[in-house]
Structures are given as C-alpha cells and as structure tokens.
Short mmCIF file of C-alpha atoms in Angstrom, two decimals:
data_model
loop_
_atom_site.label_atom_id
_atom_site.label_comp_id
_atom_site.label_asym_id
_atom_site.label_seq_id
_atom_site.Cartn_x
_atom_site.Cartn_y
_atom_site.Cartn_z
CA MET T 1 21.01 17.27 -15.21
CA THR T 2 23.01 16.46 -18.31
CA VAL T 3 23.49 13.27 -20.29
CA SER T 4 27.10 13.17 -19.08
CA THR T 5 25.85 13.21 -15.46
CA ILE T 6 23.67 10.17 -16.11
CA THR T 7 26.48 8.38 -17.94
CA GLN T 8 28.93 9.11 -15.14
CA LEU T 9 26.54 7.57 -12.61
CA GLN T 10 26.03 4.45 -14.73
CA ASP T 11 29.78 4.10 -15.27
CA ARG T 12 30.39 4.46 -11.55
CA VAL T 13 27.79 1.80 -10.75
CA LEU T 14 29.15 -0.65 -13.32
CA ALA T 15 32.68 -0.16 -11.99
CA ALA T 16 31.50 -0.82 -8.42
CA LEU T 17 29.67 -3.98 -9.51
CA GLU T 18 32.77 -5.22 -11.29
CA ALA T 19 34.92 -4.50 -8.22
CA CYS T 20 32.52 -6.60 -6.10
CA GLY T 21 32.84 -9.45 -8.59
CA VAL T 22 29.42 -9.15 -10.19
CA PRO T 23 29.44 -10.11 -13.89
CA THR T 24 28.66 -7.12 -16.10
CA PRO T 25 24.91 -7.06 -16.83
CA ASP T 26 24.21 -7.61 -20.52
CA GLY T 27 21.79 -4.69 -20.73
CA SER T 28 18.69 -6.83 -21.09
CA GLY T 29 16.06 -7.67 -18.52
CA GLU T 30 12.74 -6.39 -17.30
CA LEU T 31 13.83 -5.46 -13.75
CA LEU T 32 14.92 -1.87 -14.30
CA THR T 33 16.75 -0.20 -11.44
CA ARG T 34 16.44 3.57 -11.18
CA SER T 35 18.45 6.04 -9.17
CA PRO T 36 16.63 8.57 -6.98
CA LEU T 37 19.66 10.82 -7.49
CA THR T 38 18.59 11.55 -11.06
CA GLY T 39 15.39 9.60 -11.60
CA GLU T 40 17.02 7.87 -14.53
CA ALA T 41 17.37 4.16 -15.23
CA LEU T 42 20.62 2.52 -14.16
CA VAL T 43 20.99 -1.09 -15.25
CA PRO T 44 18.32 -3.52 -16.49
CA LEU T 45 18.46 -6.92 -14.79
CA THR T 46 16.86 -10.29 -15.32
CA ARG T 47 13.95 -10.92 -12.96
CA THR T 48 13.86 -14.17 -10.97
CA THR T 49 10.99 -16.36 -12.15
CA LEU T 50 8.61 -18.16 -9.81
CA ALA T 51 10.16 -21.48 -10.79
CA GLU T 52 13.65 -20.17 -10.06
CA ALA T 53 12.53 -18.84 -6.70
CA GLU T 54 11.02 -22.20 -5.76
CA ASP T 55 14.27 -23.85 -6.82
CA ALA T 56 16.23 -21.39 -4.65
CA VAL T 57 14.19 -22.43 -1.60
CA ALA T 58 14.72 -26.11 -2.44
CA ARG T 59 18.48 -25.66 -2.80
CA ALA T 60 18.67 -23.68 0.44
CA HIS T 61 16.75 -26.44 2.21
CA GLU T 62 19.09 -29.14 0.89
CA ALA T 63 22.12 -27.09 1.89
CA PHE T 64 20.65 -26.65 5.38
CA LEU T 65 20.66 -30.42 5.92
CA GLU T 66 24.45 -30.30 5.57
CA TRP T 67 25.14 -26.86 7.04
CA ARG T 68 23.36 -27.58 10.35
CA ASP T 69 25.95 -30.28 11.15
CA VAL T 70 28.95 -27.98 10.62
CA PRO T 71 30.32 -26.85 14.02
CA ALA T 72 29.23 -23.31 14.80
CA PRO T 73 32.79 -21.89 15.05
CA GLU T 74 33.44 -23.28 11.57
CA ARG T 75 30.26 -21.59 10.33
CA GLY T 76 31.61 -18.40 11.87
CA ARG T 77 34.63 -18.53 9.56
CA VAL T 78 32.39 -17.91 6.56
CA VAL T 79 30.96 -14.80 8.19
CA LYS T 80 34.43 -13.68 9.25
CA ARG T 81 35.61 -13.87 5.64
CA TRP T 82 32.50 -12.01 4.49
CA GLY T 83 33.31 -9.23 6.91
CA GLU T 84 36.87 -9.03 5.57
CA LEU T 85 35.60 -8.74 2.01
CA LEU T 86 33.06 -6.11 3.02
CA THR T 87 35.89 -4.13 4.62
CA GLU T 88 37.95 -4.43 1.43
CA HIS T 89 35.02 -3.35 -0.78
CA LYS T 90 33.34 -0.90 1.59
CA ARG T 91 33.51 1.99 -0.87
CA ASP T 92 32.35 -0.12 -3.82
CA LEU T 93 29.24 -1.34 -2.04
CA ALA T 94 28.58 2.15 -0.65
CA ILE T 95 28.58 3.52 -4.20
CA LEU T 96 25.79 1.07 -5.08
CA VAL T 97 23.83 1.99 -1.93
CA GLN T 98 24.17 5.69 -2.71
CA ALA T 99 23.06 5.24 -6.31
CA GLU T 100 19.95 3.25 -5.37
CA ALA T 101 18.93 4.67 -1.97
CA GLY T 102 20.07 8.27 -2.50
CA LYS T 103 22.21 8.50 0.64
CA SER T 104 25.22 10.68 1.28
CA MET T 105 28.49 8.78 0.99
CA SER T 106 28.99 9.11 4.74
CA GLU T 107 25.65 7.42 5.40
CA ALA T 108 26.16 4.83 2.65
CA GLU T 109 29.56 3.87 4.03
CA GLY T 110 28.04 3.85 7.51
CA GLU T 111 25.52 1.30 6.31
CA VAL T 112 28.27 -0.98 5.00
CA GLN T 113 30.10 -0.49 8.30
CA GLU T 114 27.00 -1.89 10.02
CA MET T 115 27.44 -5.01 7.89
CA ILE T 116 31.08 -5.29 8.96
CA ASP T 117 30.12 -4.77 12.60
CA ILE T 118 27.43 -7.46 12.58
CA CYS T 119 29.91 -9.88 11.01
CA ASP T 120 32.29 -9.20 13.92
CA PHE T 121 29.44 -9.70 16.38
CA ALA T 122 28.24 -12.90 14.72
CA VAL T 123 31.71 -14.45 14.61
CA GLY T 124 31.95 -14.04 18.37
CA GLN T 125 28.41 -15.32 18.77
CA SER T 126 29.36 -18.51 16.92
CA ARG T 127 31.23 -19.57 20.07
CA MET T 128 28.48 -18.42 22.43
CA LEU T 129 25.27 -20.21 21.45
CA TYR T 130 24.73 -20.89 25.11
CA GLY T 131 22.08 -23.06 26.74
CA LYS T 132 21.25 -23.23 30.44
CA THR T 133 21.57 -26.00 33.00
CA MET T 134 18.76 -25.98 35.55
CA PRO T 135 18.50 -27.86 38.87
CA SER T 136 16.35 -30.99 38.65
CA GLU T 137 13.96 -31.96 41.44
CA ARG T 138 14.89 -35.62 40.88
CA PRO T 139 18.17 -37.05 42.20
CA GLY T 140 20.61 -38.28 39.60
CA HIS T 141 19.08 -36.18 36.84
CA ARG T 142 20.39 -33.26 34.82
CA LEU T 143 17.97 -30.71 33.32
CA MET T 144 19.26 -28.43 30.56
CA GLU T 145 18.39 -26.66 27.32
CA THR T 146 20.14 -26.85 23.96
CA TRP T 147 19.82 -24.68 20.87
CA HIS T 148 19.68 -26.05 17.34
CA PRO T 149 19.58 -24.64 13.79
CA LEU T 150 16.10 -23.69 12.67
CA GLY T 151 16.08 -24.13 8.87
CA VAL T 152 15.75 -21.84 5.87
CA VAL T 153 15.41 -18.14 6.76
CA GLY T 154 13.60 -15.94 4.23
CA VAL T 155 14.74 -12.32 4.40
CA ILE T 156 12.58 -9.60 2.80
CA SER T 157 14.31 -6.22 3.05
CA ALA T 158 13.36 -2.61 2.31
CA PHE T 159 14.90 0.12 0.16
CA ASN T 160 15.93 2.53 2.90
CA PHE T 161 18.63 0.23 4.32
CA PRO T 162 19.18 -2.00 1.32
CA VAL T 163 22.03 -4.08 2.78
CA ALA T 164 22.50 -3.40 6.51
CA VAL T 165 19.28 -4.86 7.91
CA TYR T 166 19.60 -7.87 5.60
CA SER T 167 23.08 -8.50 7.00
CA TRP T 168 21.80 -8.38 10.60
CA ASN T 169 19.67 -11.39 9.74
CA THR T 170 22.09 -13.19 7.47
CA ALA T 171 25.24 -13.05 9.60
CA LEU T 172 23.41 -14.41 12.64
CA ALA T 173 21.36 -16.95 10.68
CA LEU T 174 24.49 -18.42 9.11
CA VAL T 175 26.40 -18.86 12.38
CA CYS T 176 23.27 -20.37 13.90
CA GLY T 177 23.33 -23.05 11.19
CA ASP T 178 20.50 -21.73 9.02
CA THR T 179 20.53 -21.03 5.30
CA VAL T 180 19.16 -17.83 3.76
CA VAL T 181 16.98 -16.86 0.80
CA TRP T 182 17.01 -13.09 0.32
CA LYS T 183 14.44 -11.01 -1.55
CA PRO T 184 15.67 -7.42 -1.51
CA SER T 185 13.66 -4.37 -2.51
CA GLU T 186 13.22 -4.19 -6.28
CA MET T 187 14.53 -0.64 -6.03
CA CYS T 188 17.90 -1.80 -4.69
CA ALA T 189 18.78 -4.87 -6.75
CA LEU T 190 22.30 -3.69 -7.59
CA SER T 191 23.28 -3.28 -3.94
CA ALA T 192 21.90 -6.77 -3.35
CA LEU T 193 23.98 -8.20 -6.17
CA GLY T 194 27.14 -6.66 -4.73
CA ALA T 195 26.50 -7.92 -1.20
CA HIS T 196 25.49 -11.38 -2.44
CA GLN T 197 28.56 -11.75 -4.64
CA LEU T 198 30.90 -10.91 -1.77
CA LEU T 199 29.16 -13.48 0.42
CA ALA T 200 29.30 -16.06 -2.37
CA ARG T 201 33.04 -15.50 -2.57
CA ALA T 202 33.38 -15.92 1.21
CA VAL T 203 31.39 -19.16 1.01
CA ALA T 204 33.58 -20.52 -1.79
CA GLU T 205 36.85 -19.55 -0.13
CA SER T 206 35.73 -21.13 3.15
CA GLY T 207 34.67 -24.41 1.57
CA ALA T 208 31.10 -24.12 2.82
CA PRO T 209 28.11 -25.57 0.90
CA GLU T 210 27.59 -23.20 -2.01
CA ASP T 211 23.80 -23.02 -1.69
CA ILE T 212 23.62 -21.71 1.88
CA HIS T 213 22.73 -18.26 0.51
CA GLN T 214 20.28 -17.54 -2.30
CA LEU T 215 19.29 -14.24 -3.92
CA VAL T 216 15.99 -13.71 -5.72
CA LEU T 217 15.31 -10.47 -7.61
CA ALA T 218 11.60 -9.89 -8.13
CA GLY T 219 8.45 -8.42 -6.67
CA ARG T 220 5.66 -9.48 -4.34
CA ASP T 221 4.86 -12.64 -6.29
CA VAL T 222 8.25 -14.10 -5.45
CA GLY T 223 8.06 -12.78 -1.90
CA ALA T 224 4.84 -14.76 -1.53
CA ILE T 225 6.81 -17.98 -2.10
CA LEU T 226 8.93 -17.24 0.98
CA VAL T 227 5.81 -16.51 2.98
CA GLU T 228 3.92 -19.61 1.91
CA ASP T 229 6.58 -22.34 1.60
CA PRO T 230 6.68 -24.56 4.72
CA ARG T 231 10.39 -25.17 4.15
CA VAL T 232 11.02 -21.53 5.08
CA ALA T 233 11.14 -21.81 8.86
CA LEU T 234 11.45 -18.09 9.58
CA VAL T 235 10.35 -15.08 7.53
CA SER T 236 12.14 -11.88 8.52
CA ALA T 237 10.40 -8.95 6.82
CA THR T 238 11.10 -5.23 6.99
CA GLY T 239 8.51 -2.83 5.61
CA SER T 240 5.18 -1.20 6.26
CA THR T 241 2.60 -2.18 8.84
CA ARG T 242 0.29 -3.01 5.94
CA MET T 243 2.81 -5.53 4.68
CA GLY T 244 3.12 -7.05 8.14
CA ARG T 245 -0.63 -7.49 8.41
CA GLU T 246 -0.52 -9.54 5.22
CA ILE T 247 2.57 -11.60 5.97
CA GLY T 248 2.01 -12.35 9.66
CA PRO T 249 -1.26 -14.30 9.38
CA GLN T 250 -0.07 -16.25 6.34
CA VAL T 251 3.09 -17.46 8.06
CA ALA T 252 1.21 -18.16 11.29
CA GLN T 253 -1.36 -20.23 9.41
CA ARG T 254 1.35 -22.72 8.47
CA PHE T 255 2.91 -22.46 11.97
CA GLY T 256 6.05 -20.78 10.70
CA ARG T 257 7.89 -18.03 12.52
CA CYS T 258 7.89 -14.31 11.74
CA LEU T 259 10.32 -11.54 12.60
CA LEU T 260 8.62 -8.27 11.68
CA GLU T 261 10.21 -4.81 11.58
CA LEU T 262 7.38 -2.50 10.53
CA GLY T 263 6.31 1.13 10.90
CA GLY T 264 7.80 3.74 13.18
CA ASN T 265 6.34 7.05 14.36
CA ASN T 266 9.17 8.06 16.62
CA ALA T 267 9.09 10.94 19.07
CA ALA T 268 11.37 12.86 21.40
CA ILE T 269 10.35 14.70 24.55
CA VAL T 270 12.28 17.89 25.37
CA THR T 271 12.03 18.91 29.02
CA PRO T 272 12.69 22.32 30.62
CA SER T 273 16.06 21.10 31.92
CA ALA T 274 17.28 19.87 28.52
CA ASP T 275 20.60 20.98 27.07
CA LEU T 276 19.14 22.70 24.00
CA ASP T 277 22.43 22.74 22.12
CA LEU T 278 22.61 18.95 22.42
CA ALA T 279 18.92 18.54 21.66
CA LEU T 280 19.18 20.70 18.54
CA ARG T 281 21.89 18.54 16.99
CA GLY T 282 20.17 15.29 17.92
CA ILE T 283 16.80 16.40 16.58
CA VAL T 284 18.03 17.76 13.25
CA PHE T 285 19.93 14.60 12.31
CA ALA T 286 17.16 12.27 13.48
CA ALA T 287 14.44 14.24 11.68
CA ALA T 288 16.18 15.27 8.45
CA GLY T 289 18.90 12.65 7.97
CA THR T 290 18.44 10.22 5.07
CA ALA T 291 15.67 12.59 3.88
CA GLY T 292 13.44 11.25 6.66
CA GLN T 293 13.51 7.74 5.21
CA ARG T 294 14.73 5.81 8.23
CA CYS T 295 12.37 3.63 10.22
CA THR T 296 13.82 5.42 13.27
CA THR T 297 13.39 8.94 11.83
CA MET T 298 12.09 11.43 14.40
CA ARG T 299 8.61 12.40 13.28
CA ARG T 300 7.15 13.95 16.44
CA LEU T 301 8.69 16.46 18.87
CA ILE T 302 6.95 16.98 22.21
CA VAL T 303 8.40 20.09 23.87
CA HIS T 304 7.67 21.67 27.23
CA GLU T 305 5.73 24.88 26.79
CA SER T 306 8.44 26.89 28.57
CA VAL T 307 11.12 26.13 25.96
CA VAL T 308 9.14 25.40 22.79
CA ASP T 309 9.47 28.87 21.25
CA THR T 310 13.22 29.03 21.83
CA LEU T 311 13.79 25.53 20.48
CA THR T 312 11.59 25.89 17.41
CA GLU T 313 13.28 29.17 16.47
CA ARG T 314 16.65 27.45 16.61
CA LEU T 315 15.38 24.43 14.68
CA VAL T 316 13.96 26.62 11.92
CA ALA T 317 17.27 28.47 11.65
CA ALA T 318 19.17 25.17 11.47
CA TYR T 319 16.84 23.76 8.81
CA ARG T 320 17.46 26.80 6.64
CA THR T 321 21.16 25.94 6.55
CA LEU T 322 20.66 22.35 5.35
CA THR T 323 22.10 21.71 1.91
CA ILE T 324 19.74 19.74 -0.35
CA GLY T 325 20.75 18.04 -3.56
CA ASP T 326 22.67 15.22 -5.19
CA PRO T 327 24.64 13.64 -2.31
CA ARG T 328 27.53 12.78 -4.62
CA ASP T 329 28.46 16.35 -3.71
CA GLU T 330 29.97 15.84 -0.25
CA SER T 331 28.71 19.24 0.94
CA VAL T 332 25.09 18.00 0.59
CA LEU T 333 23.34 16.84 3.78
CA VAL T 334 19.85 15.98 2.49
CA GLY T 335 19.35 13.83 -0.58
CA PRO T 336 16.25 12.80 -2.53
CA LEU T 337 13.11 10.91 -1.69
CA ILE T 338 13.14 7.45 -3.20
CA ASN T 339 10.47 8.09 -5.85
CA GLU T 340 7.39 10.05 -6.90
CA GLY T 341 5.14 8.03 -4.61
CA SER T 342 7.10 9.18 -1.57
CA TYR T 343 6.97 12.76 -2.83
CA ARG T 344 3.17 12.60 -3.26
CA ALA T 345 2.78 11.11 0.22
CA MET T 346 4.81 13.95 1.73
CA VAL T 347 2.83 16.64 -0.08
CA ASP T 348 -0.46 15.02 0.99
CA ALA T 349 0.69 14.82 4.62
CA ILE T 350 1.67 18.49 4.69
CA GLU T 351 -1.70 19.49 3.24
CA ALA T 352 -3.53 17.28 5.73
CA ALA T 353 -1.54 18.72 8.66
CA VAL T 354 -2.43 22.28 7.65
CA ALA T 355 -6.09 21.29 7.26
CA GLN T 356 -5.95 19.83 10.78
CA GLY T 357 -4.69 23.08 12.29
CA GLY T 358 -0.97 22.87 11.66
CA GLU T 359 1.35 25.72 10.73
CA VAL T 360 4.34 25.10 8.45
CA LEU T 361 7.31 26.82 10.08
CA VAL T 362 9.92 25.93 7.48
CA GLY T 363 10.34 23.76 4.40
CA GLY T 364 7.75 21.82 2.48
CA ASN T 365 8.85 22.80 -1.02
CA ARG T 366 10.22 20.74 -3.85
CA VAL T 367 13.61 21.87 -5.15
CA LEU T 368 15.73 21.12 -8.24
CA ALA T 369 12.65 20.04 -10.20
CA ALA T 370 13.70 22.01 -13.29
CA GLU T 371 17.17 20.46 -13.34
CA MET T 372 16.01 16.94 -12.45
CA PRO T 373 12.29 16.51 -13.25
CA ASP T 374 12.36 12.77 -12.52
CA ALA T 375 14.09 13.10 -9.14
CA TYR T 376 12.29 14.26 -6.00
CA TYR T 377 14.19 16.56 -3.68
CA MET T 378 12.15 18.08 -0.85
CA GLU T 379 12.96 20.61 1.84
CA PRO T 380 12.79 19.04 5.32
CA THR T 381 9.69 20.42 7.00
CA ILE T 382 8.71 21.48 10.51
CA ILE T 383 5.00 21.84 11.30
CA ARG T 384 3.65 23.23 14.57
CA MET T 385 0.56 21.22 15.55
CA PRO T 386 -2.04 22.18 18.19
CA THR T 387 -2.87 18.52 18.87
CA GLN T 388 -1.75 15.03 17.90
CA SER T 389 -4.21 14.85 15.04
CA GLU T 390 -4.91 11.98 12.66
CA VAL T 391 -2.06 12.78 10.26
CA VAL T 392 0.43 12.98 13.14
CA ARG T 393 -0.52 9.49 14.30
CA GLU T 394 0.27 8.09 10.86
CA GLU T 395 3.77 7.36 9.58
CA THR T 396 4.81 9.39 6.54
CA PHE T 397 8.17 8.18 5.23
CA ALA T 398 9.53 11.66 4.57
CA PRO T 399 11.30 14.51 6.43
CA ILE T 400 8.31 15.98 8.28
CA LEU T 401 8.68 16.88 11.96
CA TYR T 402 5.50 17.69 13.91
CA VAL T 403 6.02 19.90 16.99
CA MET T 404 3.59 19.77 19.94
CA THR T 405 3.71 21.06 23.50
CA TYR T 406 3.09 19.70 26.98
CA SER T 407 2.91 21.07 30.51
CA ASP T 408 3.90 18.08 32.72
CA LEU T 409 5.83 14.87 32.13
CA ASP T 410 2.86 12.55 32.57
CA GLU T 411 1.07 14.42 29.80
CA ALA T 412 4.14 14.20 27.57
CA ILE T 413 4.48 10.44 28.05
CA THR T 414 0.78 9.91 27.40
CA LEU T 415 1.07 11.93 24.19
CA HIS T 416 4.24 10.09 23.25
CA ASN T 417 2.64 6.65 23.62
CA ASP T 418 -0.65 7.56 21.95
CA VAL T 419 0.27 6.27 18.49
CA PRO T 420 -0.10 2.77 17.01
CA GLN T 421 3.64 2.37 16.38
CA GLY T 422 6.30 1.62 18.98
CA LEU T 423 9.80 1.57 17.52
CA SER T 424 12.15 4.28 18.81
CA SER T 425 11.91 7.14 21.31
CA ALA T 426 14.03 9.69 23.14
CA ILE T 427 14.01 12.22 25.95
CA PHE T 428 16.28 15.22 26.31
CA THR T 429 16.73 16.09 29.97
CA THR T 430 19.37 16.71 32.61
CA ASP T 431 16.96 15.65 35.38
CA GLN T 432 17.83 12.09 36.46
CA ALA T 433 14.32 11.41 37.73
CA GLU T 434 12.77 12.40 34.38
CA ALA T 435 15.17 10.12 32.56
CA GLU T 436 14.44 7.17 34.85
CA ILE T 437 10.67 7.65 34.55
CA PHE T 438 10.94 7.72 30.75
CA LEU T 439 12.93 4.45 30.77
CA SER T 440 10.63 2.72 33.28
CA GLY T 441 7.62 0.53 32.56
CA ALA T 442 5.43 3.62 33.00
CA GLY T 443 7.45 5.57 30.43
CA SER T 444 8.15 4.98 26.75
CA ASP T 445 6.34 1.95 25.30
CA CYS T 446 8.86 1.57 22.46
CA GLY T 447 11.44 -1.11 21.82
CA ILE T 448 14.15 1.57 21.81
CA ALA T 449 14.24 4.33 24.43
CA ASN T 450 17.13 6.82 24.50
CA VAL T 451 18.26 9.61 26.79
CA ASN T 452 19.97 12.69 25.36
CA ILE T 453 20.42 11.29 21.87
CA GLY T 454 18.00 11.20 18.96
CA THR T 455 15.78 8.35 17.86
CA SER T 456 18.07 7.07 15.08
CA GLY T 457 21.59 5.69 15.00
CA ALA T 458 21.28 2.29 16.73
CA GLU T 459 24.42 0.28 17.45
CA ILE T 460 24.98 -3.38 16.60
CA GLY T 461 25.33 -4.55 20.20
CA GLY T 462 21.74 -3.84 21.21
CA ALA T 463 18.65 -5.68 20.00
CA PHE T 464 16.80 -3.60 17.40
CA GLY T 465 13.02 -3.64 17.08
CA GLY T 466 9.76 -2.30 18.41
CA GLU T 467 6.36 -3.00 19.89
CA LYS T 468 2.71 -2.57 18.85
CA GLU T 469 2.33 -2.09 15.09
CA THR T 470 6.10 -2.14 14.70
CA GLY T 471 5.74 -5.91 14.90
CA GLY T 472 7.61 -7.04 18.00
CA GLY T 473 10.69 -8.35 16.17
CA ARG T 474 14.28 -8.05 17.43
CA GLU T 475 17.36 -8.12 15.21
CA SER T 476 21.10 -7.52 15.51
CA GLY T 477 22.62 -7.69 19.01
CA SER T 478 21.93 -8.91 22.52
CA ASP T 479 20.14 -12.30 22.44
CA SER T 480 18.56 -11.80 19.00
CA TRP T 481 20.43 -14.90 17.80
CA GLN T 482 17.84 -17.03 19.59
CA THR T 483 15.26 -16.02 16.96
CA TYR T 484 17.19 -18.04 14.38
CA MET T 485 17.34 -21.24 16.45
CA ARG T 486 15.00 -23.72 18.06
CA ARG T 487 15.23 -24.59 21.76
CA ALA T 488 15.10 -28.11 23.18
CA THR T 489 14.73 -28.94 26.87
CA ASN T 490 16.70 -32.06 27.80
CA THR T 491 16.44 -34.33 30.85
CA ILE T 492 19.28 -36.84 31.40
CA ASN T 493 18.78 -39.61 33.93
CA TYR T 494 22.00 -41.14 35.23
CA SER T 495 20.58 -42.42 38.53
CA GLY T 496 19.71 -45.95 37.53
CA GLN T 497 16.26 -45.32 38.99
CA LEU T 498 13.11 -43.85 37.43
CA PRO T 499 11.55 -41.36 39.84
CA LEU T 500 8.75 -39.27 38.29
CA ALA T 501 8.47 -35.51 38.58
CA GLN T 502 6.07 -33.95 41.07
CA GLY T 503 6.25 -37.13 43.17
CA VAL T 504 3.90 -39.02 40.86
CA LYS T 505 3.67 -42.79 41.57
CA PHE T 506 2.99 -45.21 38.69
CA LEU T 507 3.65 -48.96 38.81
#
C-alpha cells in the first residue's frame, strides 16, 4: 500500500461527504474513523458529548409532541423525499459504506438500495396503519383498536450494515409518528453523517420539524443515555448477544421497550435430493460474502452423509477461486475483516476447532499482510467437524464454515436447532415433504427459514429477526411497523343505555 493509495481513499471519502451535503470536516476531533481497506485513518471527527446527547434526546422528545399530530400520509412525504435523495446519492453513500465497512461496491450499493426500498415500503405503510373493529357483545356498542405514535426511538446500529438496518427502523418510526435518535457504530461515523445529512435535507424540504432526527457520534457512554432515559420509548439495538444481555434488563427496568437483533449462528441442511449446483452457489455467497460479517452469514453446514464428500470437494474448489483483496478492485469478491480484533477472533476459532477434532479443508490464512500490515484480509475457511462442538455453537463473526454430517432428517433438524442463536436457516432439497417439515413448527426454530436459497439476502417485504439469543426482535416488512406504535382498545357506546359486559348487574 502506498501513500498515494491512502490519499486517494481519503479524497474519495471527502468528495462523497461533500456530495451528500456534509460540511468538510476540519481535521480535528478525537473520533478517528479508520478504513478496514487499508487500516489507515480516514477523517477525524468531533465526538458527541454526554451533555449534547442528553440535549439530542430532549429535542427529539419536544419534536415528537408536534410530529405525532401530523397526519401519517404527510409524515410519509418526508420519507418519500429521503428515498429520492438516497436514489440520487446512492453511489456517494455506497463509497462511504465501502470505505468504512470494507464491502465490495456491489454490496455497498445493495445496502443503500435496501434504504431506498424501505423508504418505498414505509411511504405505503403511512396510509395503512390499520386497526381492527371487533364485534361487541353489548348492543349499540362498537369495539375497535387504534394505533398511536410511541415516542422517541433510540437506534443503536452495528458496523456490518452501517446504514441499512438503521433505515429499517427510521423510515418506519417516522411514518408512525415517532422521532429518532441514532447512535451508529463508532467505526462507521462517516456513513452515518452522509445518511443523516440526506435525511436532514428531506426534513427541511418537506417542512417537517427539524429535530425529528438526531445523530450522536460516540461510544458506549452515549449509548447508555438512550438505554437509561425514560423519554426514549423504544431502544432498537443491533449487536452481540452480550450487548443485548446488558441493554435488555436496563430498558425493562424502566418499563421501556426493546427491539433486539443479536447473534446469529446460521445453518443450512443439504439433503440427498438437493440440487448441488444450486446449493453450491447459495452456500458460497452466504458463507463467504461480506467476509463472513453478516448476522445472517452461514456458519454451519449440515450435509447428508451420502453427498457430503461430493459437496465439500466442490466447495473447496470454489473457495480456491475466490478473489481476496481491496474491494475497490471490482474483480475482488472477499474484502477485509473490520479490524484486528475480528482477525484474532477468527484465528482463535480456527485453532479451537482443530483442537476439538476439526480438519481445515481450505483457507484459514492471512493474506496481503506485507502490503497492508494494518488491514486484515483472511481466506474464507471450511472446517470439517466430527461433532457440533463448543466452538461451533458459538458465533464467530468471520468467514468460517463448519461442515457436519447427518443420516436422517430428524437428526439434521435436532443438530440445526441445538445452538443458542435462532436467526436464519435454510434447507436445500427437491423433496416437498422435507421442505414442509423444515418450515413447520417441528422444523427450524429460527425467525427466518428458507428453502433452496442461502441464509443471507433478506428482502424488505418480510419481517427480519430471530428467536432465542437473537433477541426476538422484528424489523423491516410485514407488520413490523406495530413495534413503533402503541395500541389502544376503544369501546364506543351509542345505545343510550349502559349494559355491562359479561352480563354483570350493578345498580
């Protein structure tokens, strides 16, 4: 890596920030963003102080008192404009995502497309915040439910999807009448600035209250304000199970709401009837894409003993063709791990797997260390495991795929479900009965269960989230909007009489 390479990256980032409308950073500040592409510092930024964060919550709360009374279709116009601006600046924001998260441009642009898609979804949802009318047992009465804005929503997002998952929450929260305070990952502050500035422009152009969206750039100390402040009605947090164990009880103690998207240890079952060509493509992308740093990354592969040798041979051959390096080169498929900590965790997991009886079939080596000593590029790794040992049951946020075998489907499903996490899952089969069993209550215990596709690549229309130690949250599509609202049951008496329910007599 040369000085010119570093300079080119910084220039590209500054140009993208300017295009999104972010004022040029003055070069001072203690929040120092670094790029996993090179390991070098990008742009120093000013950290949000505790007092500023508390003020952000206060301003969001005041704005909520006005925003909640704006008709929902009018609120949708802000999100519609945001989506238009995201479309216009898709490449600019993707450049920031690539620089901070280390993704290929295809994946970075795909992430921004998710933002555009959720804006489209939310605009439609702004006219469909439906309640139900139920039959009353009393004559001359109407029984119904209505949905109302909840309050301030605190969004704590992770580095691996620095803008997409945040937008799932924000687009829906805004059309539901909530305001948002966002604490992004410290590692992706520039992407956050770009997304925030585009939303701020949409707010201004739509004539909405300017404080409906707040951005705070800092670490756990500022995140704690969102967790502890009773004015924050909902905390939506994406991260590790450890983080969820800390946040959940604190929010519950003050009777706030939590939406948790935590760890994933996702698996696919490959049956004897599977189309192996299809399975091969689905497995490689799900296991190696984004350098294994998706919450839906495939980490376990449970293959029938009759096809395991054939499939693993083909997987090993495919892995050997994967191009690894700086994803600014469009021929590169696998980029870097986010930092040294992720690299150490991957190395430790590989060593533990071998100690627990595993055999490394391919990968496991660091590459490009001489050219870029502060960046961490690793070969995606396949390890054949005799059993689902301790290391296999843990989530390692890196491109490691553990391969195990089974003899009958019941055994495969038991093995599949025998982990603490419950996010995403898949089965590759051409047998309809196997597919139906996998999707039934006796099958996968995950929030996402797929047939003949991999574990990653969720669409906006479906609710996203998982069970068990994944936290139970649901974001994005389907009826996820209800998370951001409060429900009221209403009884209207137009009878002129006052009969009591259940036939109770009084007076």
